[in-house]
XYZ file of C-alpha atoms in Angstrom:
576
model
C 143.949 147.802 155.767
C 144.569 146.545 158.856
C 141.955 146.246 162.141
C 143.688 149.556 163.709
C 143.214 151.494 160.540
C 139.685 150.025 160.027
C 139.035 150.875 163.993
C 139.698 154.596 162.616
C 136.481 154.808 160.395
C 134.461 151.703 162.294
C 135.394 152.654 165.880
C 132.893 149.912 167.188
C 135.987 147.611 166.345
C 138.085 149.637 169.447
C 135.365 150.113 172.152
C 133.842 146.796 171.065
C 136.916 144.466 172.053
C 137.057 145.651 175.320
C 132.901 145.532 175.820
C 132.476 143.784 179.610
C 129.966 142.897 182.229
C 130.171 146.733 183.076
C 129.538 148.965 180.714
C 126.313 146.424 179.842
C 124.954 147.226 183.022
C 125.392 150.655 182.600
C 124.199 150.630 178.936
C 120.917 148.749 179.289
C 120.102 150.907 181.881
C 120.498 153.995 180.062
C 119.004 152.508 176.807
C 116.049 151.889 179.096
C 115.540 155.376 179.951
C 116.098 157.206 177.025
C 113.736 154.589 174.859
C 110.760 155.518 177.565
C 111.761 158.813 176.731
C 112.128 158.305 172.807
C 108.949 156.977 172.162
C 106.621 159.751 172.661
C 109.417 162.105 171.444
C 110.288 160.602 168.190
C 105.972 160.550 167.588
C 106.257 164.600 168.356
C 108.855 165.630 166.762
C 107.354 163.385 163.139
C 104.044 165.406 163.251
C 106.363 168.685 163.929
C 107.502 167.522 160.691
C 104.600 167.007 158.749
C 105.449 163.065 158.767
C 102.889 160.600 159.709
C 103.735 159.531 163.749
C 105.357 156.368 162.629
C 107.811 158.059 160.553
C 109.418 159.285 163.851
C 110.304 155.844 165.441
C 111.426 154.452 162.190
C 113.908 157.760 161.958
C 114.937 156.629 165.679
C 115.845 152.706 164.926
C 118.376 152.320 162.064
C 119.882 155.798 162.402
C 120.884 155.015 166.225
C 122.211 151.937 165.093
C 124.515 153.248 162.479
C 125.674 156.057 164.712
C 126.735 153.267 167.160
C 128.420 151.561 164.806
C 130.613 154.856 162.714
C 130.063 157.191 165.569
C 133.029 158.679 168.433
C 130.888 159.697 171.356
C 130.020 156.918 173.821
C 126.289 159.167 175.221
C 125.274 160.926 171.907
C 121.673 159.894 171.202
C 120.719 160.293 167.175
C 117.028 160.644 166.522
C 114.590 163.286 164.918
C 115.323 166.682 167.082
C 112.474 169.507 167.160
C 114.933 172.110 164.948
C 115.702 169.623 162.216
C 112.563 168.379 162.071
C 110.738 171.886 161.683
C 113.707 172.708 158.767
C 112.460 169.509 157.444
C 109.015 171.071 157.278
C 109.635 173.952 155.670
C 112.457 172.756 153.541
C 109.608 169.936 151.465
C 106.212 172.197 152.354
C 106.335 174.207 149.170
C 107.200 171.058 147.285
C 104.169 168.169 148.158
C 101.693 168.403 150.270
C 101.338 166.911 153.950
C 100.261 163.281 153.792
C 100.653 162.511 150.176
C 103.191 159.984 149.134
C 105.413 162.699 147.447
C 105.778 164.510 151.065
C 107.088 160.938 152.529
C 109.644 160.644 149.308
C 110.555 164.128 149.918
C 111.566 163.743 153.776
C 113.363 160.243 152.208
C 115.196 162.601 149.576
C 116.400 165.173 151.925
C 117.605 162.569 154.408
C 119.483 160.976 151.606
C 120.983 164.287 150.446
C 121.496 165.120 154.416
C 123.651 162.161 154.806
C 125.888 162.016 151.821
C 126.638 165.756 152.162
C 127.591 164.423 155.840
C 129.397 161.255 154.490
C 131.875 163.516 151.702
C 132.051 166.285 154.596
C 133.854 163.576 156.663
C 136.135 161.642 154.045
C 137.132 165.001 152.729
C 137.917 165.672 156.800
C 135.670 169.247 156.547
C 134.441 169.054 160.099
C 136.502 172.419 160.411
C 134.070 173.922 158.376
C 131.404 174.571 161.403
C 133.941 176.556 162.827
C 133.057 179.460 160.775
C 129.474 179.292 162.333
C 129.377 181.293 165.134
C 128.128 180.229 168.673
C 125.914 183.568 169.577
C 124.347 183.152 165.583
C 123.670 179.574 166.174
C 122.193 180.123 169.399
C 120.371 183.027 167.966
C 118.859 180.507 165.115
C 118.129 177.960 167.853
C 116.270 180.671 170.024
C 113.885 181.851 166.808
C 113.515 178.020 165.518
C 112.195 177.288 169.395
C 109.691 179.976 169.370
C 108.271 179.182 165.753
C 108.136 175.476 166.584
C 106.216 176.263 169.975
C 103.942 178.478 167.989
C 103.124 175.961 165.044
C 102.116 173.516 167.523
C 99.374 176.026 169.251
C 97.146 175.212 166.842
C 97.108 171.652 167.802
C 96.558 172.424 171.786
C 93.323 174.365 170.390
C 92.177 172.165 168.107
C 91.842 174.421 164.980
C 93.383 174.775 161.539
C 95.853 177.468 161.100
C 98.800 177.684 159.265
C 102.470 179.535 158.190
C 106.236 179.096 157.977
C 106.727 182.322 159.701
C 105.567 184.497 163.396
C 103.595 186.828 161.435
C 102.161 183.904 159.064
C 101.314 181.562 162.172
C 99.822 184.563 164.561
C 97.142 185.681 162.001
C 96.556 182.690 161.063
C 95.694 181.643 164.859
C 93.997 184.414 165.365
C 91.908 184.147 162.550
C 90.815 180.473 164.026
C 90.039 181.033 167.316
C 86.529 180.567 166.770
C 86.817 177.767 165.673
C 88.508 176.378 169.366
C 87.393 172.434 170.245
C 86.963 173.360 174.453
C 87.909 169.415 174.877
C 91.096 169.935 172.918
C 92.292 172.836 174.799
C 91.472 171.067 177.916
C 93.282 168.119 177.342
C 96.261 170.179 175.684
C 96.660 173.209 178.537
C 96.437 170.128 181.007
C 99.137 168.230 179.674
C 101.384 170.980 179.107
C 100.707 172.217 182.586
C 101.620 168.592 183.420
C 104.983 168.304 181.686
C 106.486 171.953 182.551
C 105.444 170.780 186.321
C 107.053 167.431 185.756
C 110.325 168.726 184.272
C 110.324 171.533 187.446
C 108.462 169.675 190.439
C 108.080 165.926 190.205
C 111.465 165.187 190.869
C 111.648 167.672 194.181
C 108.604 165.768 195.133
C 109.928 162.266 194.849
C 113.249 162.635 196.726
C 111.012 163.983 199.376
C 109.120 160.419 199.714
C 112.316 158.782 199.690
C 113.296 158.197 196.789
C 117.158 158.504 195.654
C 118.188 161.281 193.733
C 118.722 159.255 190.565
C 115.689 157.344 190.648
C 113.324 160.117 190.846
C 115.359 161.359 188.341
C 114.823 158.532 186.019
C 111.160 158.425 187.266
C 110.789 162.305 185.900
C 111.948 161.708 182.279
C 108.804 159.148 182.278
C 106.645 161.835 182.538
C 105.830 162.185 178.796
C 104.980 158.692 179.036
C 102.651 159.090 182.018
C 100.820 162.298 180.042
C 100.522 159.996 176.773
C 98.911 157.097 178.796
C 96.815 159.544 180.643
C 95.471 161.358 177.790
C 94.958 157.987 175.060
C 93.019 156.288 178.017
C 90.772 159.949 178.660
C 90.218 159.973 175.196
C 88.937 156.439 174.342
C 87.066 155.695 177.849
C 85.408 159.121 177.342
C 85.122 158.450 173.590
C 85.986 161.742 173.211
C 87.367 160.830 169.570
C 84.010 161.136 168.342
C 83.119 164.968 169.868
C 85.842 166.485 167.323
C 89.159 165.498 169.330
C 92.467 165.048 166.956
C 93.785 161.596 167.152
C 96.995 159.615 165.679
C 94.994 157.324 164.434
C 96.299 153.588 163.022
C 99.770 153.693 162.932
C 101.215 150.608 160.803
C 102.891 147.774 163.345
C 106.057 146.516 162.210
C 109.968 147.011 162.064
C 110.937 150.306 159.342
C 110.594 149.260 155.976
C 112.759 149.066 153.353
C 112.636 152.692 151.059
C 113.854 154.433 148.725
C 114.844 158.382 148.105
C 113.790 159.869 145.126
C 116.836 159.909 142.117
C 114.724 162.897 140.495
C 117.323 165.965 139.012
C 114.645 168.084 139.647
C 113.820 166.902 143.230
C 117.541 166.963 144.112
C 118.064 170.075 142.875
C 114.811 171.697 145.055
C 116.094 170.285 147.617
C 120.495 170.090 147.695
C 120.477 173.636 149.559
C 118.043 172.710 152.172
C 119.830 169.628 152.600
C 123.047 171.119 153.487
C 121.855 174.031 156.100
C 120.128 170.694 157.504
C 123.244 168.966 157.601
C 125.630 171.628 158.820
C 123.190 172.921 161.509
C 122.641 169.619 162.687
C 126.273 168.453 163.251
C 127.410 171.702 164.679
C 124.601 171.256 167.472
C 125.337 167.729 167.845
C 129.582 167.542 168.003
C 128.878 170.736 170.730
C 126.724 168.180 172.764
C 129.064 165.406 172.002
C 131.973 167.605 172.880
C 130.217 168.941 176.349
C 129.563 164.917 177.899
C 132.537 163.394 176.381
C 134.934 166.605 178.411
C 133.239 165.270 181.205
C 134.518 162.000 181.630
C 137.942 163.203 179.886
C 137.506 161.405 176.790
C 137.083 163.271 173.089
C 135.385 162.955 169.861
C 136.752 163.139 166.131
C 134.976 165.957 164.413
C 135.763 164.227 161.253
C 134.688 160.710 162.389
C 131.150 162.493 163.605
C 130.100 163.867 160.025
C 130.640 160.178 159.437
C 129.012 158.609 161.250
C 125.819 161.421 161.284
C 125.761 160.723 157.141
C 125.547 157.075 157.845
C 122.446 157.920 160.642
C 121.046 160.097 157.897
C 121.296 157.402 154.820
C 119.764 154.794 157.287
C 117.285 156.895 158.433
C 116.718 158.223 153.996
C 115.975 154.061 153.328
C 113.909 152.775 155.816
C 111.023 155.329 156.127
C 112.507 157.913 158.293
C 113.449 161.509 157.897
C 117.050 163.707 158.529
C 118.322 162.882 162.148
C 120.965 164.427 164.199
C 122.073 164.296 167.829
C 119.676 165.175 170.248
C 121.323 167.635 173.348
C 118.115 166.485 176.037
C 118.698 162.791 175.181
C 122.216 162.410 175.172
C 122.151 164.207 178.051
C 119.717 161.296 179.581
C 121.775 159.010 178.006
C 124.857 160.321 179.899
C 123.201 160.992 183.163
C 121.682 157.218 182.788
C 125.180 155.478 183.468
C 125.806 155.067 179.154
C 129.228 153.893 179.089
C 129.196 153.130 175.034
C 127.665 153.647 171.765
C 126.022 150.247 172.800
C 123.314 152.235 174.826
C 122.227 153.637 171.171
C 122.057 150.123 170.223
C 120.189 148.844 172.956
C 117.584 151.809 172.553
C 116.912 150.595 169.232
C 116.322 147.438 170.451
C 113.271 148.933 172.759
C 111.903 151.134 170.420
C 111.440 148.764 167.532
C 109.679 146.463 170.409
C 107.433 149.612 170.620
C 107.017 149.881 167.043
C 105.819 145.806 166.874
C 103.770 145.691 169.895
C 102.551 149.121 170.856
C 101.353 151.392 168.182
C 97.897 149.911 168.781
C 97.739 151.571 171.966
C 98.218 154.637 171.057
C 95.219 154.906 168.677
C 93.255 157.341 170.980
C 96.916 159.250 171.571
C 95.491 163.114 171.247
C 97.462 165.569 168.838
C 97.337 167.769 171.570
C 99.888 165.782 173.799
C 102.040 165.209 171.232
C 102.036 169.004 170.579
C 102.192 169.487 174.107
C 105.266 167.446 174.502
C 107.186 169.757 171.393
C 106.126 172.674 173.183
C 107.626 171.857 176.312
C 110.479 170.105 174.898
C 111.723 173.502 172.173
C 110.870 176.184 174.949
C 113.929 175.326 176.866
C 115.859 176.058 173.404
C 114.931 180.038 173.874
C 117.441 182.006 175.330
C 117.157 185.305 174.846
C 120.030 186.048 177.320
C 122.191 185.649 174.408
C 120.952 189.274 173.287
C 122.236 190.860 176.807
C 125.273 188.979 177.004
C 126.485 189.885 173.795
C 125.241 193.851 173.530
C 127.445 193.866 176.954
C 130.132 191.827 175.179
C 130.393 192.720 171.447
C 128.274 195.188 169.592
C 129.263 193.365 165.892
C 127.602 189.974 167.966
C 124.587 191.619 169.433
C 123.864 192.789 165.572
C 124.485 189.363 163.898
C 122.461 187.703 166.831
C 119.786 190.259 166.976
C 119.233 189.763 163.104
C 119.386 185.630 162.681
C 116.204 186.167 165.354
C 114.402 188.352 163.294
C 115.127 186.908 159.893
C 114.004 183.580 161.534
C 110.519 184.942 162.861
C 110.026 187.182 159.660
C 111.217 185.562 157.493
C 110.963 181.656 157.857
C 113.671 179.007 159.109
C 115.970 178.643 156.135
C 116.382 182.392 155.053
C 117.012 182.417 159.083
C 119.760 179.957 158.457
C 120.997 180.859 155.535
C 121.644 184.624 156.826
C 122.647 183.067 160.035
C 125.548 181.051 158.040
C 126.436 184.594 156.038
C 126.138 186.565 159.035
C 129.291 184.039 160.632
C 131.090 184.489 157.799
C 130.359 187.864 157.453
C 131.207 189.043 161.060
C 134.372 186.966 160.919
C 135.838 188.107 158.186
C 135.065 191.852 159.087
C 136.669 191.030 162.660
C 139.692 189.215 160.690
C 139.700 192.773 158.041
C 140.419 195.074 161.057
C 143.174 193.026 163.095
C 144.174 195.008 166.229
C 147.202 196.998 166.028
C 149.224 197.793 169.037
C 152.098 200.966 169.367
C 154.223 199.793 171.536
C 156.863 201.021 173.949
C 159.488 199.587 176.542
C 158.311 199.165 180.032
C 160.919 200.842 182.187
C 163.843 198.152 183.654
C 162.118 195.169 181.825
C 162.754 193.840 178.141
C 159.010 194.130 177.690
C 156.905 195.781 175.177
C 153.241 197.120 176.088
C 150.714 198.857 174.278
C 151.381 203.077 174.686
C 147.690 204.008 175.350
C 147.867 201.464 178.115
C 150.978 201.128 180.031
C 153.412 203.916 180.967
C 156.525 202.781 178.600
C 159.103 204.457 176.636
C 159.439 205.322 173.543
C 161.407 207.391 170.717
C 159.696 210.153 168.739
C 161.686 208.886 165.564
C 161.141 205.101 165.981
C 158.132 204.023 165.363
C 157.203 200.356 166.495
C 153.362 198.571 165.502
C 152.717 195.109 166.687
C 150.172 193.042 164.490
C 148.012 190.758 166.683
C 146.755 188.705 163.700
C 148.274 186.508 160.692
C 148.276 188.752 158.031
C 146.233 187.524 155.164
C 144.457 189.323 151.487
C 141.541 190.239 154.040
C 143.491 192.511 156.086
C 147.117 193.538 154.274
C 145.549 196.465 153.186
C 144.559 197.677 156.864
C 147.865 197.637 158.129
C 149.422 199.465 154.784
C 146.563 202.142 154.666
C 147.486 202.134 159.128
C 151.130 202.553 158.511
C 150.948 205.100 155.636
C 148.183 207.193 157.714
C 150.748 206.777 160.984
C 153.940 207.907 159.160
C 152.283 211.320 157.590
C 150.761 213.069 160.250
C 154.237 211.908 162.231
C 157.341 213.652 160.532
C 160.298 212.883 163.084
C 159.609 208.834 162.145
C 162.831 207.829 161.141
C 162.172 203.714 161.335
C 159.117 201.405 161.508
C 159.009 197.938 163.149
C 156.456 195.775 162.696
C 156.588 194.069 165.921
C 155.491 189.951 164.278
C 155.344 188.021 167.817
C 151.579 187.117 167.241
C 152.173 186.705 163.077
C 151.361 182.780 162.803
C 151.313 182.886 158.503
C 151.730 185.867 155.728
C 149.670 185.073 152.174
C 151.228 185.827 149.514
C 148.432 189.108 149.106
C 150.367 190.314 152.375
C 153.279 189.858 151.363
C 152.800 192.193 148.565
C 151.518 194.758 151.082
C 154.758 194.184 152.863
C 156.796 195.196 149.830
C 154.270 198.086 149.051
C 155.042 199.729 152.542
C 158.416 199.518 152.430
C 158.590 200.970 149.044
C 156.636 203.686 150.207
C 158.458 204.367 153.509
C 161.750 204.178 151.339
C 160.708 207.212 148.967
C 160.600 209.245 152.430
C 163.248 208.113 153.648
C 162.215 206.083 156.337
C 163.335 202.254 157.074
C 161.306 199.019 157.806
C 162.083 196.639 159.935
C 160.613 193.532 161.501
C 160.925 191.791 164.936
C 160.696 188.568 166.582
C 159.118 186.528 163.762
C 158.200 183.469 163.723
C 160.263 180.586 162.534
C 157.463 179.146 159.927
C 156.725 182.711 158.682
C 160.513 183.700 158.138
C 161.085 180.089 155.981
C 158.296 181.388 154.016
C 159.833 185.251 153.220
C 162.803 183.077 152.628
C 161.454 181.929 149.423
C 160.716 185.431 147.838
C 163.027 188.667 147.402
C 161.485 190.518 150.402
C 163.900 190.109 152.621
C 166.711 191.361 149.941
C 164.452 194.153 149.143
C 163.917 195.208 153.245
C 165.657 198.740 153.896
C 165.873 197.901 157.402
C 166.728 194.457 159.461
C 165.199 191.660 160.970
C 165.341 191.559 164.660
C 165.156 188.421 166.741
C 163.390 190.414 169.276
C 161.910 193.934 169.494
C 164.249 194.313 172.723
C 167.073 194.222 170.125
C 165.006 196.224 167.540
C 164.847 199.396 169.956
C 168.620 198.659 171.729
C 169.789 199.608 167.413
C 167.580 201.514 166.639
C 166.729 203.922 170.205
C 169.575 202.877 172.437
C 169.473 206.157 174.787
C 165.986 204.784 175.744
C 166.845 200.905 175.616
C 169.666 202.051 178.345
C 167.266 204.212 180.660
């Protein structure tokens, strides 16, 4: 295999050859940013998991790295991301508990799983496959996912014990605790959250009115995390507040990731293959949609196929050296992007800092509150909800609103992966309904043109014993029937029908299930006497009904176009 080839599945051999003075500018800058921004994130988003804080910056090291070195878009940022991290929650919960070794070997296991489902996805070139998940369900699941993850971490802003994998589960469960509130706790945790929805809306405002440039104070404002953690570590060990009941991180180990290993258990695997692969297919269709977005920007494009690669390679990186499943975060790489990233190298550089951080500065954040961290998820997720998806598609589609409406409620009610699993179904579901019912068109001339328009929406002209249907889908085992049971209905309660056309313009394939429909209806229409014929098909589609005896078997003809169909078949009206 030759470099070219290899630059295919590697493509740091293509944008490495041409790396310059440039792009290094741009990509230590940006690394810069997003690592001040990583650091308390990747600490969050490991206790959203159940994961000891640690477990977050080792899931951001290696994974980046490998992303940079199999991954196609120059600004995605890989790293633990609030929704996979909560699926990673409830995906090992029912199997170990929190802070036992079998938890940690879980999270190992499912990013290990994660990654080779990722890995086969992309040598088997299935990145199609996310097609079939549909934005408003995905956005639905997102929406849900944001508002359990905000309310799991509620508990940690009021310093109590509480509980549950689902809204009904968690609320009781809250409420049950109040009592129990640590005043200090909710002090330090409304303040910081206060804090960090001001930064994210006012800081920046602020600082361009002192003078400072636009992107500066913009850089300046995704260091406000940072700025809240500092705060909040130094309140709580000046004030020794650690000792009046205050939730603390604790020791976290110093030192690069070490080396792990998943578990090889059948019986682990087995627990935990299904969760594995929502986790992996939820993860890259968020990810190539924020990979896609930045890389339209600057007119450049990403390999689907290439991306499952290269996030099963981030996944298996992050699976042996104490991490958890990873995927591309949309905030970050948007940093990253706004940050001047030119390459992957960014990723690589941001490694770099944050295993600098994980040698040098866990010891400060010993006195780091719970309640910062938690306030940091709950900022970070509540910009995920978006309920305008439920207004925007009642308005739009009815069979969306429904499949939206119900990935929300399955997700609160029911827990994250039945919420994902019916969310994947519903896709499927509302496609293939959508696909069963393709829209079919009567069409007529438009006076002095060669042009064919539906009846019910254009004046046209037509011939009470022609009879001419134009099929705006492929035709495939899901839908045959609908047009034969359309047709059949259409010629009976229609007795001056003479000849049908089935108008193919839009016809991109036939299955072999509608091709048997095809003979069925003009068997049928034969015993009455009426013809079939077909128009302006498609080259690809008439090689194909070359190959069986359809075409011999055809009472009518085949038309090159449906101006000829009608000029045979209706010519008084073809001449008006």
């Amino acid at each position: 295999m030759n470099v070219a080839s290899l630059a295919r599945y590697v493509p740091i051999l293509k944008w490495g050859r041409t790396y310059g003075r440039n792009a290094l500018t741009g990509d230590v800058l940006a690394a810069v940013i997003v690592t001040i921004m990583l650091i308390p994130q990747s600490l969050a988003y490991a206790l959203l998991a159940g994961l000891p804080p640690e477990a977050g910056l080792y899931a951001s090291i290696a994974p980046i790295i490998l992303y940079a070195i199999f991954g196609t878009s120059r600004a995605l940022a890989v790293g633990p991301v609030a929704v996979v991290s909560l699926m990673t929650a409830a995906a090992i919960g029912n199997i170990a508990d929190q802070g036992t070794m079998g938890y940690a070997v879980a999270a190992l296991t499912l990013a290990a799983l994660s990654g080779a489902i990722l890995l086969v996805m992309g040598l088997l070139k299935l990145g199609f496959l996310a097609n079939f998940l549909s934005h408003p369900v995905i956005a639905g699941f997102i929406t849900a996912s944001g508002i359990l993850i905000a309310t799991s971490q509620i508990k940690h802003i009021l310093g109590i014990s509480a509980g549950g994998d689902t809204l009904p589960e968690m609320v009781i469960s809250l409420v049950g605790s109040l009592s129990a509130t640590n005043w200090i706790t909710l002090v330090i945790g409304v303040g910081a959250t206060t804090f960090l929805f001001w930064v994210r809306k006012g800081l920046k405002p602020l600082l361009c009115r002192i003078g400072l440039g636009p992107r500066l104070a913009g850089m300046v404002t995704k260091a406000g995390p940072v700025l809240a953690v500092m705060v909040t570590t130094a309140a709580v060990w000046g004030l020794g507040l650690d000792a009046q009941g205050i939730r603390i991180v604790g020791v976290v180990p110093q030192g690069l990731p070490p080396l792990t290993l998943p578990s090889f258990s059948t019986d682990l695997i087995r627990l935990l293959l299904l969760p594995a692969l929502l986790i992996s297919v939820i993860g890259f269709v968020e990810s190539v949609s924020v990979a896609q977005t930045l890389a339209a920007k600057k007119r450049q494009r990403i390999d689907p196929n290439q991306e499952l690669i290269g996030l099963g390679a981030a996944n298996l990186g992050a699976a042996f050296t104490g991490g958890y499943p990873v995927t591309g975060g949309f905030a970050r790489s948007v940093v990253n992007f706004d940050a001047g990233a030119e390459t992957p190298a960014a990723g690589i550089f941001a490694a770099l800092g944050l295993s600098i951080a994980a040698i040098a500065l866990t010891p400060l954040i010993y006195f780091l509150p719970t309640a910062t961290l938690a306030a940091t998820i709950i900022v970070a997720v509540l910009s995920l909800v978006d309920f305008s998806i439920l207004k925007r598609s009642w308005t739009y589609s009815k069979a969306d609103f429904s499949a939206v409406a119900a990935t929300i409620l399955l997700t609160l009610g029911l827990g994250v992966e039945t919420g994902v699993s019916a969310g994947v179904v519903l896709s499927i579901a509302l496609h293939l309904y959508k696909s069963s019912r393709p829209h079919l068109a009567e069409v007529g001339l438009v006076p002095g043109t060669q042009h064919f328009r539906n009846i019910h929406r254009h004046s046209v002209l037509t011939d009470p014993t022609l009879l001419t249907i134009r099929i705006d889908e492929s035709l495939y085992f899901a839908n045959a029937r609908f047009l034969e049971d359309y047709v059949a209905d259409r010629v009976a309660t229609d007795r001056p029908i003479r000849n049908v056309v089935l108008m193919c313009s839009a016809i991109n394939e036939i299955d072999l299930s509608a091709l048997e429909s095809l003979e069925a209806i003009n068997h049928r229409l034969e015993t009455i006497d009426v013809k079939l014929h077909l128009s302006e098909v498609k080259g690809p589609v008439m090689d194909r009904l070359k190959k069986s005896d359809f075409l011999d078997l055809l009472t009518g003809q085949v038309f090159l176009s449906q101006y000829d169909a009608m000029r045979t078949l209706a010519p008084e009206q073809a001449l008006t």
